Short mmCIF file of C-alpha atoms in Angstrom, two decimals:
data_model
loop_
_atom_site.label_atom_id
_atom_site.label_comp_id
_atom_site.label_asym_id
_atom_site.label_seq_id
_atom_site.Cartn_x
_atom_site.Cartn_y
_atom_site.Cartn_z
CA MET A 95 0.00 0.00 0.00
CA ALA A 96 1.33 3.43 -0.85
CA LYS A 97 2.53 5.71 1.88
CA THR A 98 0.50 8.72 0.78
CA ARG A 99 -2.87 7.96 2.40
CA ILE A 100 -5.33 9.20 4.94
CA ARG A 101 -3.39 11.09 7.61
CA THR A 102 -5.01 11.71 10.95
CA ARG A 103 -3.75 15.18 11.82
CA MET A 104 -4.97 15.62 15.34
CA LEU A 105 -3.73 17.42 18.42
CA ALA A 106 0.00 17.77 18.79
CA ALA A 107 -0.26 16.66 22.39
CA ALA A 108 -3.26 14.47 23.18
CA ALA A 109 -2.54 14.90 26.86
CA THR A 110 -3.93 18.42 26.62
CA LEU A 111 -7.36 17.11 25.67
CA PRO A 112 -9.72 17.69 28.58
CA LEU A 113 -11.51 14.47 29.38
CA LEU A 114 -15.08 14.32 30.50
CA ALA A 115 -15.53 14.15 34.23
CA GLY A 116 -16.81 10.89 35.61
CA VAL A 117 -15.26 8.64 32.97
CA ALA A 118 -13.68 5.99 35.11
CA ALA A 119 -11.19 3.29 34.25
CA CYS A 120 -12.48 -0.25 34.32
CA GLY A 121 -12.46 -1.67 37.80
CA SER A 122 -12.88 -5.21 38.99
CA GLY A 123 -16.11 -5.49 37.02
CA GLY A 124 -14.33 -4.84 33.73
CA ASP A 125 -12.20 -6.99 31.47
CA GLY A 126 -9.58 -7.69 34.12
CA GLY A 127 -6.88 -10.30 34.44
CA SER A 128 -3.24 -10.63 33.62
CA SER A 129 -1.74 -8.68 30.75
CA GLY A 130 0.01 -11.83 29.60
CA ALA A 131 -1.41 -14.33 27.15
CA GLY A 132 -1.53 -17.42 29.32
CA GLY A 133 -5.05 -18.37 30.35
CA SER A 134 -6.47 -14.93 29.63
CA GLU A 135 -9.85 -14.10 28.15
CA VAL A 136 -10.53 -10.90 26.26
CA THR A 137 -14.00 -9.50 25.62
CA PHE A 138 -14.63 -7.84 22.25
CA TRP A 139 -17.69 -5.79 21.26
CA GLY A 140 -18.51 -5.21 17.60
CA TRP A 141 -21.21 -5.42 14.96
CA ALA A 142 -19.70 -5.97 11.50
CA PRO A 143 -20.55 -9.15 9.57
CA GLY A 144 -17.79 -11.72 9.82
CA TYR A 145 -16.40 -10.57 13.16
CA GLU A 146 -18.05 -13.35 15.13
CA GLU A 147 -16.77 -15.96 12.68
CA ALA A 148 -13.24 -14.53 12.84
CA VAL A 149 -13.31 -14.73 16.65
CA ALA A 150 -14.38 -18.36 16.43
CA GLN A 151 -11.45 -19.07 14.11
CA TYR A 152 -9.08 -17.47 16.60
CA ASN A 153 -10.46 -19.39 19.55
CA ALA A 154 -10.14 -22.68 17.68
CA GLY A 155 -6.41 -22.14 17.25
CA HIS A 156 -5.60 -20.40 20.54
CA GLN A 157 -6.89 -22.51 23.40
CA ASP A 158 -4.83 -20.62 25.98
CA ALA A 159 -6.03 -17.12 25.00
CA GLN A 160 -9.73 -16.97 24.24
CA VAL A 161 -11.80 -14.05 22.96
CA LYS A 162 -15.44 -13.58 23.93
CA PHE A 163 -17.33 -11.72 21.22
CA GLU A 164 -20.50 -9.79 22.00
CA LYS A 165 -22.48 -8.36 19.11
CA ILE A 166 -23.81 -4.86 19.66
CA VAL A 167 -25.80 -2.53 17.43
CA PRO A 168 -23.75 -0.40 15.03
CA GLY A 169 -21.94 2.46 16.71
CA SER A 170 -24.07 5.30 15.35
CA LYS A 171 -27.24 3.40 16.31
CA GLY A 172 -26.36 3.02 19.97
CA GLY A 173 -23.27 0.84 20.10
CA TYR A 174 -20.97 3.70 21.00
CA ALA A 175 -23.31 4.92 23.72
CA LYS A 176 -23.25 1.43 25.21
CA ILE A 177 -19.45 1.43 25.24
CA PHE A 178 -19.29 4.86 26.91
CA ALA A 179 -21.78 3.74 29.55
CA ALA A 180 -19.80 0.56 30.21
CA VAL A 181 -16.59 2.54 30.68
CA LYS A 182 -18.29 4.76 33.25
CA ALA A 183 -19.77 1.73 35.01
CA GLY A 184 -16.43 -0.08 35.11
CA ASN A 185 -17.59 -3.14 33.15
CA ALA A 186 -16.38 -2.33 29.64
CA PRO A 187 -14.82 -4.85 27.27
CA CYS A 188 -11.12 -4.83 26.46
CA LEU A 189 -11.73 -4.31 22.74
CA ALA A 190 -14.39 -2.56 20.68
CA GLN A 191 -15.03 -1.91 17.03
CA VAL A 192 -14.65 1.85 16.57
CA GLY A 193 -14.88 3.61 13.21
CA TYR A 194 -11.96 5.87 12.39
CA GLU A 195 -14.32 8.83 12.22
CA SER A 196 -15.31 8.27 15.85
CA LEU A 197 -11.91 7.50 17.38
CA PRO A 198 -11.13 11.16 18.25
CA SER A 199 -14.47 11.32 20.08
CA PHE A 200 -13.48 8.26 22.11
CA VAL A 201 -10.23 9.98 23.04
CA VAL A 202 -12.00 13.13 24.17
CA GLU A 203 -14.49 11.04 26.14
CA GLY A 204 -11.66 9.15 27.84
CA ALA A 205 -13.06 5.84 26.59
CA VAL A 206 -9.90 4.39 25.00
CA GLN A 207 -6.33 4.05 26.16
CA ASP A 208 -2.98 4.72 24.53
CA VAL A 209 -1.28 1.46 23.58
CA GLY A 210 1.45 2.91 21.40
CA LYS A 211 4.31 1.21 23.24
CA GLU A 212 2.71 -2.24 23.20
CA ALA A 213 1.40 -1.91 19.63
CA ALA A 214 4.68 -0.70 18.10
CA GLN A 215 5.70 -4.26 17.22
CA TYR A 216 2.68 -4.53 14.89
CA GLN A 217 3.10 -1.22 13.03
CA PRO A 218 5.31 -2.63 10.21
CA GLN A 219 2.41 -4.82 9.11
CA TYR A 220 0.32 -1.80 8.03
CA GLY A 221 0.63 1.03 5.55
CA GLU A 222 1.17 4.57 6.75
CA ALA A 223 -2.41 5.66 6.20
CA ALA A 224 -3.88 2.66 7.97
CA TRP A 225 -1.65 3.12 11.01
CA ASN A 226 -2.28 6.86 11.15
CA ALA A 227 -6.00 6.12 11.19
CA VAL A 228 -5.67 4.63 14.70
CA LYS A 229 -3.59 7.53 16.00
CA VAL A 230 -4.84 10.69 17.66
CA GLY A 231 -2.35 13.33 18.76
CA GLY A 232 0.52 10.98 18.06
CA GLN A 233 -0.82 8.28 20.38
CA VAL A 234 -2.06 4.87 19.22
CA TYR A 235 -5.41 3.53 20.38
CA GLY A 236 -5.82 0.21 18.60
CA ILE A 237 -5.22 -1.84 15.46
CA PRO A 238 -6.63 -0.92 12.02
CA VAL A 239 -8.96 -3.45 10.39
CA ASP A 240 -10.03 -2.04 7.05
CA MET A 241 -10.05 0.98 4.78
CA GLY A 242 -12.96 2.38 2.75
CA PRO A 243 -11.63 3.29 -0.72
CA MET A 244 -14.30 4.55 -3.09
CA ALA A 245 -15.01 3.67 -6.71
CA LEU A 246 -17.78 4.01 -9.27
CA TYR A 247 -20.47 1.32 -9.34
CA TYR A 248 -22.27 1.33 -12.68
CA ARG A 249 -24.86 -0.68 -14.62
CA THR A 250 -23.19 -2.14 -17.70
CA ASP A 251 -26.53 -2.70 -19.43
CA LEU A 252 -27.70 0.87 -18.94
CA TYR A 253 -24.35 2.36 -19.89
CA ALA A 254 -24.50 0.34 -23.12
CA GLN A 255 -28.11 1.38 -23.72
CA TYR A 256 -27.32 5.09 -23.44
CA GLY A 257 -23.93 4.97 -25.13
CA LEU A 258 -21.97 5.76 -21.97
CA LYS A 259 -18.65 4.57 -20.61
CA PRO A 260 -17.30 4.88 -17.06
CA GLN A 261 -16.61 8.57 -16.63
CA ALA A 262 -12.98 9.63 -16.21
CA THR A 263 -13.86 13.04 -14.76
CA TRP A 264 -16.67 14.59 -12.74
CA GLU A 265 -17.24 16.98 -15.63
CA GLU A 266 -17.98 13.99 -17.88
CA PHE A 267 -20.20 12.57 -15.15
CA ALA A 268 -22.35 15.73 -15.13
CA ALA A 269 -22.57 15.78 -18.92
CA ASP A 270 -23.64 12.14 -19.02
CA ALA A 271 -26.22 12.79 -16.30
CA ALA A 272 -27.83 15.33 -18.62
CA LYS A 273 -27.55 12.96 -21.59
CA LEU A 274 -29.30 10.14 -19.78
CA ARG A 275 -32.10 12.36 -18.48
CA ALA A 276 -32.72 13.64 -22.00
CA ALA A 277 -32.97 10.07 -23.28
CA ASN A 278 -35.12 8.78 -20.40
CA PRO A 279 -37.12 11.24 -18.26
CA ASN A 280 -37.76 8.45 -15.75
CA GLY A 281 -34.11 7.53 -15.31
CA TYR A 282 -31.10 9.09 -13.60
CA LEU A 283 -27.40 8.56 -13.87
CA SER A 284 -26.96 8.67 -10.10
CA VAL A 285 -28.30 9.79 -6.75
CA PHE A 286 -27.53 12.33 -4.03
CA ASN A 287 -28.09 11.07 -0.48
CA PRO A 288 -28.46 14.07 1.85
CA ASP A 289 -28.40 11.79 4.90
CA ASP A 290 -24.96 10.26 4.30
CA PRO A 291 -22.32 12.62 5.77
CA TRP A 292 -19.58 9.98 5.58
CA TRP A 293 -20.06 9.70 1.82
CA PHE A 294 -19.90 13.48 1.53
CA ALA A 295 -16.69 13.50 3.57
CA GLY A 296 -15.14 10.98 1.17
CA MET A 297 -16.13 13.12 -1.79
CA SER A 298 -14.69 16.21 -0.10
CA ALA A 299 -11.42 14.44 0.62
CA GLN A 300 -11.02 13.54 -3.04
CA ALA A 301 -11.43 17.21 -3.93
CA GLY A 302 -8.58 18.11 -1.58
CA GLY A 303 -10.85 19.17 1.25
CA GLY A 304 -10.51 19.02 5.00
CA TRP A 305 -12.93 19.82 7.80
CA PHE A 306 -10.67 19.74 10.84
CA GLY A 307 -7.13 20.73 11.66
CA THR A 308 -5.03 21.45 14.72
CA ASP A 309 -2.14 23.66 15.70
CA SER A 310 -0.49 24.72 18.93
CA LYS A 311 -3.55 26.82 19.79
CA GLY A 312 -6.13 24.05 19.41
CA TRP A 313 -8.67 22.94 16.82
CA LYS A 314 -9.78 24.62 13.59
CA VAL A 315 -13.14 23.82 11.98
CA SER A 316 -13.56 24.71 8.30
CA LEU A 317 -16.56 22.90 6.84
CA ALA A 318 -17.94 26.12 5.39
CA SER A 319 -14.67 27.70 4.25
CA ASP A 320 -12.80 24.72 2.84
CA PRO A 321 -12.42 25.06 -0.98
CA GLY A 322 -12.57 21.33 -1.69
CA THR A 323 -15.75 20.86 0.30
CA ALA A 324 -17.28 23.92 -1.36
CA LYS A 325 -16.45 22.46 -4.77
CA VAL A 326 -18.22 19.21 -3.95
CA ALA A 327 -21.25 20.95 -2.45
CA GLY A 328 -21.58 23.23 -5.46
CA TYR A 329 -21.20 20.35 -7.89
CA TRP A 330 -23.96 18.20 -6.37
CA GLN A 331 -26.09 21.31 -5.78
CA GLY A 332 -26.04 21.93 -9.53
CA LEU A 333 -26.99 18.36 -10.35
CA VAL A 334 -29.84 18.35 -7.81
CA ASP A 335 -31.16 21.78 -8.87
CA LYS A 336 -31.23 20.75 -12.53
CA GLY A 337 -32.92 17.45 -11.73
CA LEU A 338 -30.01 15.52 -13.23
CA VAL A 339 -29.64 13.19 -10.23
CA LYS A 340 -32.26 11.79 -7.93
CA SER A 341 -32.31 12.85 -4.29
CA GLU A 342 -33.26 10.10 -1.88
CA GLN A 343 -32.35 8.61 1.46
CA SER A 344 -29.41 6.24 1.68
CA TYR A 345 -29.61 2.51 2.42
CA THR A 346 -33.38 2.28 2.02
CA PRO A 347 -35.67 -0.13 0.16
CA ASP A 348 -36.51 2.69 -2.27
CA LEU A 349 -32.84 3.15 -3.15
CA TYR A 350 -32.31 -0.56 -3.68
CA LYS A 351 -35.43 -0.75 -5.83
CA ASP A 352 -34.04 2.01 -8.05
CA MET A 353 -30.75 0.12 -8.31
CA GLN A 354 -32.60 -2.98 -9.47
CA ASP A 355 -35.24 -1.63 -11.84
CA GLY A 356 -32.97 0.60 -13.92
CA THR A 357 -33.93 3.95 -12.42
CA LEU A 358 -30.29 4.53 -11.36
CA ALA A 359 -27.34 3.73 -13.60
CA ALA A 360 -24.40 4.53 -11.31
CA TYR A 361 -23.36 5.15 -7.73
CA PRO A 362 -20.01 6.41 -6.41
CA GLY A 363 -19.51 4.45 -3.21
CA PRO A 364 -17.09 2.65 -0.89
CA VAL A 365 -15.75 -0.87 -1.21
CA TRP A 366 -18.07 -2.29 1.44
CA PHE A 367 -21.11 -1.12 -0.55
CA SER A 368 -20.46 -4.09 -2.84
CA ALA A 369 -21.78 -6.47 -0.16
CA ILE A 370 -24.79 -4.23 0.52
CA LEU A 371 -25.63 -4.02 -3.17
CA GLU A 372 -25.40 -7.77 -3.62
CA GLN A 373 -27.61 -8.41 -0.59
CA ASN A 374 -30.27 -5.80 -1.38
CA ALA A 375 -30.36 -5.65 -5.18
CA ALA A 376 -30.18 -9.34 -6.01
CA GLN A 377 -32.37 -8.97 -9.11
CA ALA A 378 -29.64 -6.88 -10.74
CA ALA A 379 -27.02 -9.63 -10.43
CA GLY A 380 -24.62 -9.63 -13.38
CA LYS A 381 -25.55 -6.08 -14.41
CA TRP A 382 -23.33 -4.04 -12.08
CA ALA A 383 -19.60 -3.45 -12.47
CA VAL A 384 -16.96 -1.30 -10.76
CA ALA A 385 -14.69 1.33 -12.31
CA PRO A 386 -12.25 3.88 -10.85
CA MET A 387 -13.79 7.03 -9.41
CA PRO A 388 -14.11 10.02 -11.75
CA ARG A 389 -11.48 12.68 -10.99
CA TRP A 390 -11.55 16.45 -10.91
CA GLN A 391 -9.97 18.08 -13.95
CA GLY A 392 -6.75 19.72 -12.88
CA GLY A 393 -6.98 18.08 -9.47
CA THR A 394 -4.83 15.49 -7.80
CA ASN A 395 -5.06 11.84 -8.75
CA SER A 396 -6.62 10.99 -5.41
CA VAL A 397 -9.62 9.09 -4.10
CA GLY A 398 -11.58 9.56 -0.89
CA ASN A 399 -12.36 6.98 1.76
CA ASP A 400 -15.78 6.26 3.20
CA GLY A 401 -15.63 4.12 6.31
CA GLY A 402 -13.12 1.82 7.93
CA SER A 403 -12.84 0.56 11.49
CA SER A 404 -10.29 -0.03 14.20
CA THR A 405 -10.18 -2.64 16.91
CA ALA A 406 -9.70 -0.15 19.73
CA VAL A 407 -8.41 -0.88 23.22
CA VAL A 408 -11.00 0.35 25.67
CA LYS A 409 -10.04 2.36 28.76
CA GLY A 410 -9.23 0.11 31.68
CA CYS A 411 -8.32 -3.00 29.70
CA LYS A 412 -5.93 -5.10 31.80
CA ASN A 413 -5.30 -7.74 29.12
CA THR A 414 -3.58 -5.29 26.78
CA ALA A 415 -0.99 -7.69 25.36
CA ALA A 416 -3.56 -10.43 24.73
CA ALA A 417 -6.03 -7.91 23.32
CA LEU A 418 -3.53 -6.49 20.84
CA ARG A 419 -2.31 -9.95 19.89
CA PHE A 420 -5.84 -10.93 18.88
CA ALA A 421 -6.59 -7.59 17.20
CA ASN A 422 -3.50 -7.83 15.05
CA TRP A 423 -4.27 -11.47 14.25
CA MET A 424 -7.77 -10.60 13.04
CA SER A 425 -6.34 -7.94 10.72
CA THR A 426 -3.48 -10.03 9.31
CA ASP A 427 -4.39 -13.73 9.42
CA ALA A 428 -5.23 -14.84 5.89
CA ALA A 429 -8.24 -16.94 6.89
CA ALA A 430 -9.67 -14.26 9.19
CA VAL A 431 -9.19 -11.49 6.65
CA GLY A 432 -10.71 -13.70 3.98
CA THR A 433 -13.76 -14.17 6.17
CA LEU A 434 -14.15 -10.42 6.62
CA VAL A 435 -13.72 -9.82 2.89
CA GLU A 436 -16.39 -12.38 2.02
CA LYS A 437 -18.85 -11.50 4.80
CA ALA A 438 -18.48 -7.71 5.01
CA GLY A 439 -16.83 -6.69 1.73
CA ILE A 440 -13.96 -4.97 3.52
CA TYR A 441 -10.68 -3.83 2.00
CA PRO A 442 -7.95 -4.94 4.43
CA ALA A 443 -5.80 -2.41 6.26
CA SER A 444 -2.81 -4.75 6.65
CA THR A 445 -0.29 -5.07 3.84
CA SER A 446 -0.48 -8.88 3.96
CA GLY A 447 -4.28 -8.71 3.90
CA THR A 448 -4.29 -7.16 0.43
CA SER A 449 -2.99 -10.47 -0.95
CA VAL A 450 -5.62 -12.82 0.46
CA PRO A 451 -7.21 -15.08 -2.21
CA ALA A 452 -10.69 -13.73 -1.47
CA LEU A 453 -9.72 -10.38 -3.00
CA ALA A 454 -8.75 -11.98 -6.31
CA LYS A 455 -11.96 -13.96 -6.76
CA PRO A 456 -14.19 -12.97 -9.69
CA SER A 457 -17.59 -11.85 -8.45
CA ALA A 458 -20.60 -13.54 -9.99
CA TYR A 459 -22.79 -10.63 -8.93
CA PHE A 460 -20.52 -8.19 -10.74
CA GLY A 461 -20.49 -10.18 -13.94
CA GLY A 462 -17.35 -12.13 -13.15
CA GLN A 463 -15.28 -9.01 -12.46
CA PRO A 464 -12.58 -9.21 -9.74
CA ILE A 465 -13.79 -5.90 -8.30
CA PHE A 466 -11.14 -5.60 -5.59
CA ASP A 467 -8.56 -4.89 -8.28
CA VAL A 468 -10.24 -1.50 -8.69
CA PHE A 469 -10.39 -0.84 -4.96
CA LYS A 470 -6.71 -1.76 -4.59
CA GLN A 471 -5.91 1.03 -7.02
CA SER A 472 -8.18 3.43 -5.12
CA ALA A 473 -6.62 2.51 -1.78
CA ALA A 474 -3.18 3.36 -3.14
CA GLN A 475 -4.43 6.84 -4.10
CA ALA A 476 -6.31 7.71 -0.91
CA ALA A 477 -6.47 11.38 0.00
CA PRO A 478 -5.40 12.65 3.44
CA TRP A 479 -8.19 13.37 5.90
CA SER A 480 -8.69 14.31 9.56
CA TRP A 481 -11.74 13.67 11.74
CA GLY A 482 -12.97 15.89 14.55
CA PRO A 483 -13.80 15.01 18.16
CA THR A 484 -17.59 15.39 17.92
CA MET A 485 -18.33 13.51 14.72
CA THR A 486 -21.57 11.91 15.92
CA GLN A 487 -23.00 15.38 16.49
CA THR A 488 -21.43 16.79 13.33
CA ALA A 489 -22.83 13.94 11.24
CA SER A 490 -26.30 14.39 12.72
CA ASP A 491 -26.24 18.14 12.11
CA LEU A 492 -25.00 17.68 8.55
CA THR A 493 -27.74 15.14 7.83
CA ASP A 494 -30.40 17.52 9.17
CA ALA A 495 -29.02 20.56 7.35
CA PHE A 496 -28.60 18.83 3.99
CA GLY A 497 -31.99 17.18 4.29
CA ALA A 498 -33.66 20.52 4.95
CA ALA A 499 -31.76 22.18 2.12
CA VAL A 500 -32.78 19.54 -0.43
CA ALA A 501 -36.40 19.49 0.75
CA SER A 502 -36.73 23.26 0.49
CA HIS A 503 -34.57 23.69 -2.62
CA GLY A 504 -32.08 25.47 -0.41
CA ASP A 505 -28.32 25.90 -0.50
CA LEU A 506 -25.96 23.11 0.52
CA THR A 507 -23.13 25.59 1.02
CA ALA A 508 -25.23 27.62 3.46
CA ALA A 509 -26.05 24.38 5.26
CA LEU A 510 -22.33 23.79 5.73
CA GLY A 511 -22.09 27.12 7.53
CA THR A 512 -24.82 26.07 9.95
CA VAL A 513 -23.06 22.78 10.65
CA GLN A 514 -19.70 24.48 11.13
CA ASN A 515 -21.13 26.77 13.81
CA LYS A 516 -22.88 23.91 15.61
CA THR A 517 -19.74 21.79 15.49
CA ALA A 518 -17.61 24.59 16.95
CA ASP A 519 -20.15 25.08 19.73
CA ALA A 520 -20.19 21.34 20.52
CA MET A 521 -16.41 21.24 20.69
CA LYS A 522 -16.23 24.32 22.91
CA ALA A 523 -18.78 22.70 25.23
CA LYS A 524 -16.20 19.96 25.80
CA GLY A 525 -13.65 22.55 26.85
CA LEU A 526 -11.71 22.53 23.58
CA THR A 527 -10.16 25.63 22.05
CA VAL A 528 -11.74 26.15 18.62
CA THR A 529 -11.46 28.60 15.74
CA THR A 530 -13.47 28.57 12.51
CA GLY A 531 -12.82 29.63 8.97
#
């Protein structure tokens, strides 16, 4: 994997982050025990498909160091709140699945612990971007599992019908959106999902954008003033205003219906969307394919990421060595990574993981195409990106603001200003020093 990837540019000294009062380390009710491997048991909370099977594989081959997996609801749907509550109560697990976008929030909340010294032995097994994704303020909080490189999903039958080919640039994409609408008033080239802030972040990253930064004085929030983000907002604003793309909620039966019946011909999305598409648009099997993301004319040859998770070490874990040993195993063992690829459609974060046989398999759903070849290229061109410490709130505010803007034919750029102000206020409420602009 190339060394120019997502870089998590957080606080220069994480020790200066004020932690929330009342967040206690795990006591005797937590995941206690020796930090050594012998006879230890580690508890792991997560939700992604394939995790439970990977844990079972580990337990079968490591009788002296077992992992107890507990499935929780996805983080944004309550899983993170459960972890925070468990930390405060002193009965948290040793390990938890934490999305990269939420890791800074876990640091601010005092819910994870620095394991940089213990984890250093595993760093050579990951690319620079993957390892930086589990770092905040120079400290390491877990082991990376996967990355979320984006690509263009497209219907080969519809592209052939309308005389299109996978678009090399976003300018071509807009022109083809108009061409398709002219040919079929009931069809659209693609869709804009106002309720998917992570997708919008990936698009902004590709355009050279950035929402958060830090310096010696604290945090800077620039959702409204960042040129790359403004470019993306203006681009999709134009497509929505002209009726050239459909606006609808993400990950809904209506969206999947449109992806099956020919209403939508393309979708720029992350690698893991391949599994979602296959599961929810089965009637379109053999019709979808994957191509590299369109690029901005005159821009960098970069691609954004949407998603990716760490196996984070939760505050108070006493089995740190055993926890990290398992976490690294799950991200590097060929059988375990293969399980995660097949069950969850992940793109592995470890360098060895990118060579597992499951990634080379032709996909029957995608017409026999080995789609991970495209995502491997995207992963090598990933744009740098930093997340902020209140992303759950930021994501919620962005969803509300974009939804209102689309519903009222309003301005996405103005919505970004609203979200920027709310984000700055939320960060200040945590005692952080924040500037905007």
